[in-house]
CSV table of C-alpha atoms in Angstrom, one decimal:
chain,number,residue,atom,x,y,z
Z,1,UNK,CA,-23.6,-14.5,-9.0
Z,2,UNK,CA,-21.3,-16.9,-10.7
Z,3,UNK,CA,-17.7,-17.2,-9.6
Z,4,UNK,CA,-14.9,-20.0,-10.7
Z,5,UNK,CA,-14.7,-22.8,-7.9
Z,6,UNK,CA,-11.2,-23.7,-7.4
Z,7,UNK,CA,-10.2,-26.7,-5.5
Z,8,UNK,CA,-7.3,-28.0,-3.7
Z,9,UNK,CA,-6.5,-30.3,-6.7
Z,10,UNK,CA,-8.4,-29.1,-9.9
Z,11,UNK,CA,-9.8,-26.4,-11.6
Z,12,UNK,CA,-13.5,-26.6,-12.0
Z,13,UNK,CA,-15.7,-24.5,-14.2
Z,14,UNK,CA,-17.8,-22.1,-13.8
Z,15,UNK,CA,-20.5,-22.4,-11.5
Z,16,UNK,CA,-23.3,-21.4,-9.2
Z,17,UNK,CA,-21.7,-19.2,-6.1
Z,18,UNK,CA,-24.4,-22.6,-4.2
Z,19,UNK,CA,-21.8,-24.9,-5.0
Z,20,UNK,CA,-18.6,-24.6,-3.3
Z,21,UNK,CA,-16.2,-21.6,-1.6
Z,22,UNK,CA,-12.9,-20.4,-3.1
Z,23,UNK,CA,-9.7,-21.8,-1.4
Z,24,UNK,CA,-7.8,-18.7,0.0
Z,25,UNK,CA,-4.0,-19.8,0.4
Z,26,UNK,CA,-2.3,-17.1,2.7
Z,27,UNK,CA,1.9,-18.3,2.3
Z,28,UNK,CA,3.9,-17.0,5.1
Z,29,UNK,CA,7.7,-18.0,6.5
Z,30,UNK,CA,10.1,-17.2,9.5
Z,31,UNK,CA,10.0,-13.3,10.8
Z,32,UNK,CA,6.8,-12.8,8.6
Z,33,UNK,CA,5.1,-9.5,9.8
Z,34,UNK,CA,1.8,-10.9,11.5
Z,35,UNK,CA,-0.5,-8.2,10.2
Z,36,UNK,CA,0.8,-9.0,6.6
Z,37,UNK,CA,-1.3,-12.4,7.0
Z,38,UNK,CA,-3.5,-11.4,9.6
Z,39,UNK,CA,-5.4,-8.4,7.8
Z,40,UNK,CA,-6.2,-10.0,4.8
Z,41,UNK,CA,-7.4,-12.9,6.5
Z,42,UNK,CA,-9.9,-11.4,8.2
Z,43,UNK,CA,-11.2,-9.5,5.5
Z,44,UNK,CA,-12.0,-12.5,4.0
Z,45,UNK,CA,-13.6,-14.0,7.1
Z,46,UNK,CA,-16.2,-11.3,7.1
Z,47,UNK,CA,-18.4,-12.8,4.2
Z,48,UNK,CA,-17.9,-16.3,5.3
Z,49,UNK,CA,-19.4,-15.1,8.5
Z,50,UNK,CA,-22.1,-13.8,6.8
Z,51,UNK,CA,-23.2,-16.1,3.7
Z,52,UNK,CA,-24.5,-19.8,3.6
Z,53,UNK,CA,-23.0,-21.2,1.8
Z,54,UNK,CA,-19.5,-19.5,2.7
Z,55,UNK,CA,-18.1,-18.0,-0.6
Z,56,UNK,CA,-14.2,-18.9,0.9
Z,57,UNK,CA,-12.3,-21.6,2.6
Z,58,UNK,CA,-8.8,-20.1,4.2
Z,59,UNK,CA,-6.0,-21.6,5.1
Z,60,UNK,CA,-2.4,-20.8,6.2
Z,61,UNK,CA,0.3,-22.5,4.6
Z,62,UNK,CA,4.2,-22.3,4.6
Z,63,UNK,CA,7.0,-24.8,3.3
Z,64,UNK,CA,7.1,-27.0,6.2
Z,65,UNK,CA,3.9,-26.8,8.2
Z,66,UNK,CA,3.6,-26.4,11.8
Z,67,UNK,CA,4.1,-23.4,13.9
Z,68,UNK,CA,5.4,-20.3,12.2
Z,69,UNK,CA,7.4,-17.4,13.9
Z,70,UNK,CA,6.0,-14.1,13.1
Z,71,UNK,CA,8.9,-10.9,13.9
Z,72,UNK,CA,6.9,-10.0,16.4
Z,73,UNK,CA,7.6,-13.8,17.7
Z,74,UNK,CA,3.9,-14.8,18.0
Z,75,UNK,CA,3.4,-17.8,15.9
Z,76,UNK,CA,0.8,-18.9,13.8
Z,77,UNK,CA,0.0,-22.6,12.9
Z,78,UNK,CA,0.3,-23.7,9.1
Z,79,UNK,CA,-0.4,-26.3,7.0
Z,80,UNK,CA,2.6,-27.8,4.9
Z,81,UNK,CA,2.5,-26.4,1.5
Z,82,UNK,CA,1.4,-30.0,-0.7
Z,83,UNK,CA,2.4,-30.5,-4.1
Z,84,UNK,CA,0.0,-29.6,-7.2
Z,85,UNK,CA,-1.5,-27.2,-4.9
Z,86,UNK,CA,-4.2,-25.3,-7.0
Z,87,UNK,CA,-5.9,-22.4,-5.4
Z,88,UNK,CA,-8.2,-19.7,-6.4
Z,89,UNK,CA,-6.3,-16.8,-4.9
Z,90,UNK,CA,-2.7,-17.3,-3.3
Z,91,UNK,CA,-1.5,-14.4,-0.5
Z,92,UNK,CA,2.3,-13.7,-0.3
Z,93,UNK,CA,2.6,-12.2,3.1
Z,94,UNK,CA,5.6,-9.7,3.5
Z,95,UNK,CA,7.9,-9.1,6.8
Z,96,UNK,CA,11.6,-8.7,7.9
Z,97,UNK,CA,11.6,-12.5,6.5
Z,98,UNK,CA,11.4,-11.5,3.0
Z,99,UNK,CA,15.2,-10.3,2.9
Z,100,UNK,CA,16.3,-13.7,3.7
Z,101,UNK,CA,13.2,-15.7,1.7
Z,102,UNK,CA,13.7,-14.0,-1.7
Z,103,UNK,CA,17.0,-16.3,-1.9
Z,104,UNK,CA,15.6,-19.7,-0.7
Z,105,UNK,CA,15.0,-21.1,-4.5
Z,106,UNK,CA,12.8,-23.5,-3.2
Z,107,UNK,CA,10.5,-21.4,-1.7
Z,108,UNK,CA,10.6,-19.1,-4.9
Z,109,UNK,CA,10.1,-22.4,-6.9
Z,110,UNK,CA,7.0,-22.8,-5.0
Z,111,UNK,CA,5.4,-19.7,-5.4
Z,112,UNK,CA,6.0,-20.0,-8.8
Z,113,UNK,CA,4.6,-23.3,-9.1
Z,114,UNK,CA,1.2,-22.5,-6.9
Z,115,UNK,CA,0.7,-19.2,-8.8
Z,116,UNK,CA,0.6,-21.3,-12.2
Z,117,UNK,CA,-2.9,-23.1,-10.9
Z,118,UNK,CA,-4.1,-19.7,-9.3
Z,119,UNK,CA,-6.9,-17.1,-10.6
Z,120,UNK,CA,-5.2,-14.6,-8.9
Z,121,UNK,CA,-1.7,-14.2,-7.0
Z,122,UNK,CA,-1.3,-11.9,-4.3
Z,123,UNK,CA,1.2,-9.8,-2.0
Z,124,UNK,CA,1.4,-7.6,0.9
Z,125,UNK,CA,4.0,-5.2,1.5
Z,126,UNK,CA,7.3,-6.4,0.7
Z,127,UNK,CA,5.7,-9.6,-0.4
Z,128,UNK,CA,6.1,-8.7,-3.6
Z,129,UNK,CA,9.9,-8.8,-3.8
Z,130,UNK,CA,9.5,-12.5,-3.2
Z,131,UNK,CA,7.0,-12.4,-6.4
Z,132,UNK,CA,9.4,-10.6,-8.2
Z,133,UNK,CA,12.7,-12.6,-7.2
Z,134,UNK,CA,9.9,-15.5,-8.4
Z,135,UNK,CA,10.0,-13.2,-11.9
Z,136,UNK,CA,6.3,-12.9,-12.1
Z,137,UNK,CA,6.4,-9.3,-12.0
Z,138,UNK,CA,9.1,-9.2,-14.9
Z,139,UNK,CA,7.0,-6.5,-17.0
Z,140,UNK,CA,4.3,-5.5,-14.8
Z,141,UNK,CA,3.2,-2.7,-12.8
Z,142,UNK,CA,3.8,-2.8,-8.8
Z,143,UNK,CA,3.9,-2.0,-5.4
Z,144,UNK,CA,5.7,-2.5,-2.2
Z,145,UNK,CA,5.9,-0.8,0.8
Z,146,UNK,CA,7.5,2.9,0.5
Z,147,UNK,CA,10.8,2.2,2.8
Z,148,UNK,CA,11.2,-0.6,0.0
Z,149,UNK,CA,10.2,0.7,-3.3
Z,150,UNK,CA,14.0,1.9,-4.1
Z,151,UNK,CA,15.3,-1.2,-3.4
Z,152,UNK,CA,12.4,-3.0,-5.4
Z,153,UNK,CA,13.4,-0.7,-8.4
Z,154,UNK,CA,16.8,-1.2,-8.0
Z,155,UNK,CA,16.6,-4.9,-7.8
Z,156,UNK,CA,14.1,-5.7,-10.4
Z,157,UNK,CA,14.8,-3.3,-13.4
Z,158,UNK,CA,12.2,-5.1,-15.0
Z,159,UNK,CA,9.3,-4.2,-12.7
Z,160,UNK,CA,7.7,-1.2,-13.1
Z,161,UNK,CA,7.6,-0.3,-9.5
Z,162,UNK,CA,4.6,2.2,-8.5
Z,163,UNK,CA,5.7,3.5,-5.3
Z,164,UNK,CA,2.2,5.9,-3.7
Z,165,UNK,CA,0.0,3.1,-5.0
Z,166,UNK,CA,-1.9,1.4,-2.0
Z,167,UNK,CA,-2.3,-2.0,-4.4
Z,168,UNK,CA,-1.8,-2.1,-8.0
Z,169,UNK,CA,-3.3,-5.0,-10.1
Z,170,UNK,CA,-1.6,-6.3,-13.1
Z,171,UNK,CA,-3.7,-8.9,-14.9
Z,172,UNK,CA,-3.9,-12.0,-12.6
Z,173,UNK,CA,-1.3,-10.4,-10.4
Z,174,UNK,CA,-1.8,-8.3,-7.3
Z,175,UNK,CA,0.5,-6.1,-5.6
Z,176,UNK,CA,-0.1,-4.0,-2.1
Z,177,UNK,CA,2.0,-1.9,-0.3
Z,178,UNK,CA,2.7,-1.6,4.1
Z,179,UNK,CA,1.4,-4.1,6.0
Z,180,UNK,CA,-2.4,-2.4,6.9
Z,181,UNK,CA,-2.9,-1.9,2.7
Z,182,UNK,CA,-3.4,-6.0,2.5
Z,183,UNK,CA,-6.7,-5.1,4.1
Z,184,UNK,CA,-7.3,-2.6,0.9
Z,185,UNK,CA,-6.1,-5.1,-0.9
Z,186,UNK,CA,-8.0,-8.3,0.3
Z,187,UNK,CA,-11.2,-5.9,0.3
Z,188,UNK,CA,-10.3,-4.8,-3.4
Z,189,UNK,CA,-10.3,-9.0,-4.3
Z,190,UNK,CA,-13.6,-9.4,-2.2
Z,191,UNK,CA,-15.4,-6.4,-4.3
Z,192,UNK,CA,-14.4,-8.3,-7.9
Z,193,UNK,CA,-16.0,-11.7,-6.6
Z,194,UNK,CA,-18.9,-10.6,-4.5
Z,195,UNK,CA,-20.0,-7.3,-5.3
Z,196,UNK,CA,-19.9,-3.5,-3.4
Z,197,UNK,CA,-22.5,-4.2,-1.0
Z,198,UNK,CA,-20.9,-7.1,0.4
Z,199,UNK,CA,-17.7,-5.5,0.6
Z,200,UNK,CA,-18.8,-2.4,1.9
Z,201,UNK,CA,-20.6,-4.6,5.4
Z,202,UNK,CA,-17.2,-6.2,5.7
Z,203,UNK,CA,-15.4,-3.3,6.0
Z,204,UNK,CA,-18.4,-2.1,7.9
Z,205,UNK,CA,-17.7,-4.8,10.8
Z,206,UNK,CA,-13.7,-4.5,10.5
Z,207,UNK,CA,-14.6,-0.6,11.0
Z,208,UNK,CA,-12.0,0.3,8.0
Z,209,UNK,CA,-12.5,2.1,4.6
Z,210,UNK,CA,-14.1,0.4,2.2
Z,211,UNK,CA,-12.0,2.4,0.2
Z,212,UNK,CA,-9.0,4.6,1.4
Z,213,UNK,CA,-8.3,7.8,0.0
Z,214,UNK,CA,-4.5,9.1,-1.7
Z,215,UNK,CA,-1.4,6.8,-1.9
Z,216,UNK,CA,1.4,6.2,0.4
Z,217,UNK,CA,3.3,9.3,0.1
Z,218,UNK,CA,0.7,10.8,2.2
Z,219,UNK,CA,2.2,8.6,5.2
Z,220,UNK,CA,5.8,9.4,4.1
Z,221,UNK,CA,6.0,12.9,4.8
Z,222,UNK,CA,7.0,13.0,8.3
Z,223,UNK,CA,8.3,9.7,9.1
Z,224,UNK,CA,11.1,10.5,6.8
Z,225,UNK,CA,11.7,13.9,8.9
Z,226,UNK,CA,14.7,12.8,11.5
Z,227,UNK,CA,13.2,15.4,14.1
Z,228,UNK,CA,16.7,14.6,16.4
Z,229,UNK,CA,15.8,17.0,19.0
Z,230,UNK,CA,12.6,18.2,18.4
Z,231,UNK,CA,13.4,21.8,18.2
Z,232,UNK,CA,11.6,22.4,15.1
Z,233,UNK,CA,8.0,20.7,16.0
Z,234,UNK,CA,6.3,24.3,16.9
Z,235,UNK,CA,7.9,25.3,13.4
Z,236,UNK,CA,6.5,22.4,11.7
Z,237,UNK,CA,3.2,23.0,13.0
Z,238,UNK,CA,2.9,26.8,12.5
Z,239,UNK,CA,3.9,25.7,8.7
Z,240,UNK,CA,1.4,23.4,7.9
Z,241,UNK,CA,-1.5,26.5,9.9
Z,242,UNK,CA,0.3,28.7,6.8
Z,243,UNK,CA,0.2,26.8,4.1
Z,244,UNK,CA,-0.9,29.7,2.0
Z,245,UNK,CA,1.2,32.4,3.5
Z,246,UNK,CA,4.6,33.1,1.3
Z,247,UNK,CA,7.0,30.7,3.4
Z,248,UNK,CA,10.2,32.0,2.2
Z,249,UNK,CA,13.2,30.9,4.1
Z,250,UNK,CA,13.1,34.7,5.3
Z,251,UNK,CA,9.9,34.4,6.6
Z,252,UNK,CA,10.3,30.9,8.4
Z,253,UNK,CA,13.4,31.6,10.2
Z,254,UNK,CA,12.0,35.0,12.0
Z,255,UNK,CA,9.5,32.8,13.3
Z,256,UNK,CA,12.3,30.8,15.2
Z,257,UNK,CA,14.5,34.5,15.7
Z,258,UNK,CA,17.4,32.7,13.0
Z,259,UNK,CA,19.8,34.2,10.2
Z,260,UNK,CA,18.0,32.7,7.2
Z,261,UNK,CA,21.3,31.1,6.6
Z,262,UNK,CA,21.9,29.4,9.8
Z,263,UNK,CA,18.4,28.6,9.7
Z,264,UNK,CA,19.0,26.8,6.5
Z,265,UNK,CA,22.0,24.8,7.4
Z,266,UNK,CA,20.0,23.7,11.1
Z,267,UNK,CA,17.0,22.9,9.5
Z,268,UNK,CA,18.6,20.6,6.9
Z,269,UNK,CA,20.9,18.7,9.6
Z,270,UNK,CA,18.0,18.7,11.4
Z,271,UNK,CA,15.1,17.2,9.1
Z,272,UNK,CA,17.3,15.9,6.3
Z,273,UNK,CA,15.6,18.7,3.8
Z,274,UNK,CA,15.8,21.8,2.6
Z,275,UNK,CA,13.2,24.7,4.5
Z,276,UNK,CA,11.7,25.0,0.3
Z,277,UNK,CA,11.7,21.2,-0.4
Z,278,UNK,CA,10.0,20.5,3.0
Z,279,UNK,CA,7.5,23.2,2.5
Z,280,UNK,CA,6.6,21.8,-1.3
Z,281,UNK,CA,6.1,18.5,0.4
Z,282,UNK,CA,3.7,19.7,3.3
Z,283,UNK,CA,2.0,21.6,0.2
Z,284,UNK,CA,1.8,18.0,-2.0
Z,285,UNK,CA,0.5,16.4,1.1
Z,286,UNK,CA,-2.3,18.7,2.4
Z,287,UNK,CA,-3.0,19.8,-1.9
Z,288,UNK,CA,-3.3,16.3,-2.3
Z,289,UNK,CA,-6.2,15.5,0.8
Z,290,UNK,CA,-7.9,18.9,-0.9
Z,291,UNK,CA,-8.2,16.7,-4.4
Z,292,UNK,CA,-9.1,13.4,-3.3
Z,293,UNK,CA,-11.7,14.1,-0.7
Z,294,UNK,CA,-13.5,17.3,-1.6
Z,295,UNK,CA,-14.9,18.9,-4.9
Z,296,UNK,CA,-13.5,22.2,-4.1
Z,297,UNK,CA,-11.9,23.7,-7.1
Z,298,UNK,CA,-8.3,23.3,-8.0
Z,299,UNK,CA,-7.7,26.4,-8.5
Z,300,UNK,CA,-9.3,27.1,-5.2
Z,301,UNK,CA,-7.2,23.9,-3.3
Z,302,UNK,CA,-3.9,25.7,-5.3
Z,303,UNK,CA,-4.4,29.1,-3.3
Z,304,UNK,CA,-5.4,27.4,0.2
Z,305,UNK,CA,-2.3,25.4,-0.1
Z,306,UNK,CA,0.3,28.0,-1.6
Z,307,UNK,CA,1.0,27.1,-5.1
Z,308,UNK,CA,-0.8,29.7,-6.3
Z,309,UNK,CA,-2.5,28.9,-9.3
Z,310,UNK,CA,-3.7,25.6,-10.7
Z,311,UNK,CA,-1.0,25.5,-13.1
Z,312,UNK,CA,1.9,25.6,-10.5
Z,313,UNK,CA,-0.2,22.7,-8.6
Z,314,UNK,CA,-0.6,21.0,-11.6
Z,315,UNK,CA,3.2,21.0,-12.1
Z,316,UNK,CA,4.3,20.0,-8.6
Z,317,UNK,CA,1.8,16.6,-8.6
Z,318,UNK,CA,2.8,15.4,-11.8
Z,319,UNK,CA,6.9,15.6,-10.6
Z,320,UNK,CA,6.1,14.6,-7.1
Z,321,UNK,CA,3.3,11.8,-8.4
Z,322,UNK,CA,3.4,11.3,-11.7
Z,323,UNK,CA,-0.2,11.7,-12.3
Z,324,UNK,CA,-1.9,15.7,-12.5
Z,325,UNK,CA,-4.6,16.4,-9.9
Z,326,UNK,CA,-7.6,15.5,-12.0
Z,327,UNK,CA,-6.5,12.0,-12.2
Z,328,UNK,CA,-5.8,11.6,-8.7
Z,329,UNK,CA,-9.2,12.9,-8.4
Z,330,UNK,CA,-10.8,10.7,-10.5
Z,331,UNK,CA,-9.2,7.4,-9.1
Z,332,UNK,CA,-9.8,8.7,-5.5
Z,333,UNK,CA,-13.8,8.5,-6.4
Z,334,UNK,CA,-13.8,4.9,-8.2
């Protein structure tokens, strides 16, 4: 298999995968989050491990060099960020530091700078605010973590901001969303240059997905319910056992001996939704597992998960996702 062998210093041209390993440049800064750097690093170790000659060369790099504080306050040793640096794919790690990095112009000055003598240019997580306070995404598709998509799109009007996407890739630029997704991500980069099989024992030995089924929203669902005193659990489970059952207020609040009305008004202050809005979402959530993992029918997943008919279903994903079931389908099997 041919491959482009990048340097340290110079582009070289194509060549024989026996000649020399791609330079994997993995940029953190203070209160980066560890795993942002971490996953994708070891993703990339696995075929080194397991080729001669290695197909990559990594190293960790940050402005000044030296020891780096992760927000966890481990630190990681990196080397100081040279000048002319050209590498074959650069990694933007995300973390708490981002907030504070996406205003040092130097440091944005130099992710623009390396990305101009990169194949590819990467981020994890919120990562890609510092590519896009770099403008590089000005135009493209892309994706953060969920917590921080709003404020991606709200920031950077100019990015189209793809918020259940686990990565997106937008010509030589790559996106991925919370911290674990840089593994999906680094395997996703590992596929184009070596192949399925390869990528496939590498996720093998990190026992991981090769690749991970639905988007983020399928992690958002209950960490955005406030749950304050727990009163509702039971409820919430009996729900999601019901899925196909009618699930009309009425019917929810006997189940906890309530008015439907003072059910209503508790169950918002308590989970921050409505009992019908929460109940679409549980729907969405399990419809959507039905799609991307089986080959059951829709119309068959519709009636399992309440919505009925196909159509309804059909309706539902494309407001709550902006893609119909069959596509979600389709891109769940690729």
């Amino acid at each position: 298999m041919d491959y482009v062998c990048v340097g340290r210093k110079d582009i070289v041209p194509m060549f024989s995968a026996n000649s020399c390993p791609r330079e994997i440049g993995v940029l953190i800064f203070e209160d980066f989050q560890l795993l942002d750097a971490a996953g994708p690093i070891s993703v990339f170790e696995m075929p080194v491990r397991g080729m001669s000659p290695p197909p990559y060369r990594l190293t960790l790099y940050s402005m000044a060099g030296g020891a780096v504080r992760a927000s966890s306050g481990v630190r990681m040793h990196s080397e100081i960020l040279p000048d002319s640096l050209t590498l074959d794919t650069l990694v933007v790690s995300g973390g708490e530091g981002t907030r504070e990095a996406m205003h040092d112009a130097d440091f944005l000055n130099a992710i623009r700078d390396v990305s101009s003598r990169t194949r590819r240019t990467t981020s994890v997580c919120s990562g890609a605010m510092l590519l896009a306070a770099a403008g590089l995404l000005d135009g493209r598709r892309a994706t953060t973590h969920w917590r921080r998509c709003p404020d991606m799109a709200r920031h950077f009007p100019d990015v189209t901001v793809e918020a259940d996407r686990i990565f997106v890739q937008d010509g030589k630029f790559w996106t991925s969303a919370g911290i674990t997704a840089g593994i999906d991500l680094a395997l996703a980069l590992v596929e184009e240059d070596l192949g399925a099989e390869v990528t496939r024992r590498a996720a093998q030995e990190l026992v991981v997905h090769h690749r991970r089924h639905g988007g983020q929203s399928q992690f958002s669902v209950m960490q955005d319910v406030k749950l304050l005193s727990g009163r509702f659990e039971p409820l919430i489970d009996w729900i999601r056992a019901n899925l196909a059952s009618d699930l009309k207020v009425e019917q929810i609040a006997e189940q906890v001996g309530m008015s439907p009305r003072n059910f209503a008004r508790v169950f918002r202050s308590e989970i921050g939704s409505t009992p019908a809005r929460f109940v679409e979402k549980l729907r969405l959530e399990s419809a959507r597992q039905h799609v991307e993992t089986t080959g059951i029918s829709l119309n068959e997943i519709a009636r399992k998960t309440g919505f009925g008919d196909s159509e309804r279903m059909r309706t539902a994903f494309v407001r709550a996702y902006g893609q119909p079931p069959m596509v979600l389908r389709r891109q769940g099997r690729n």
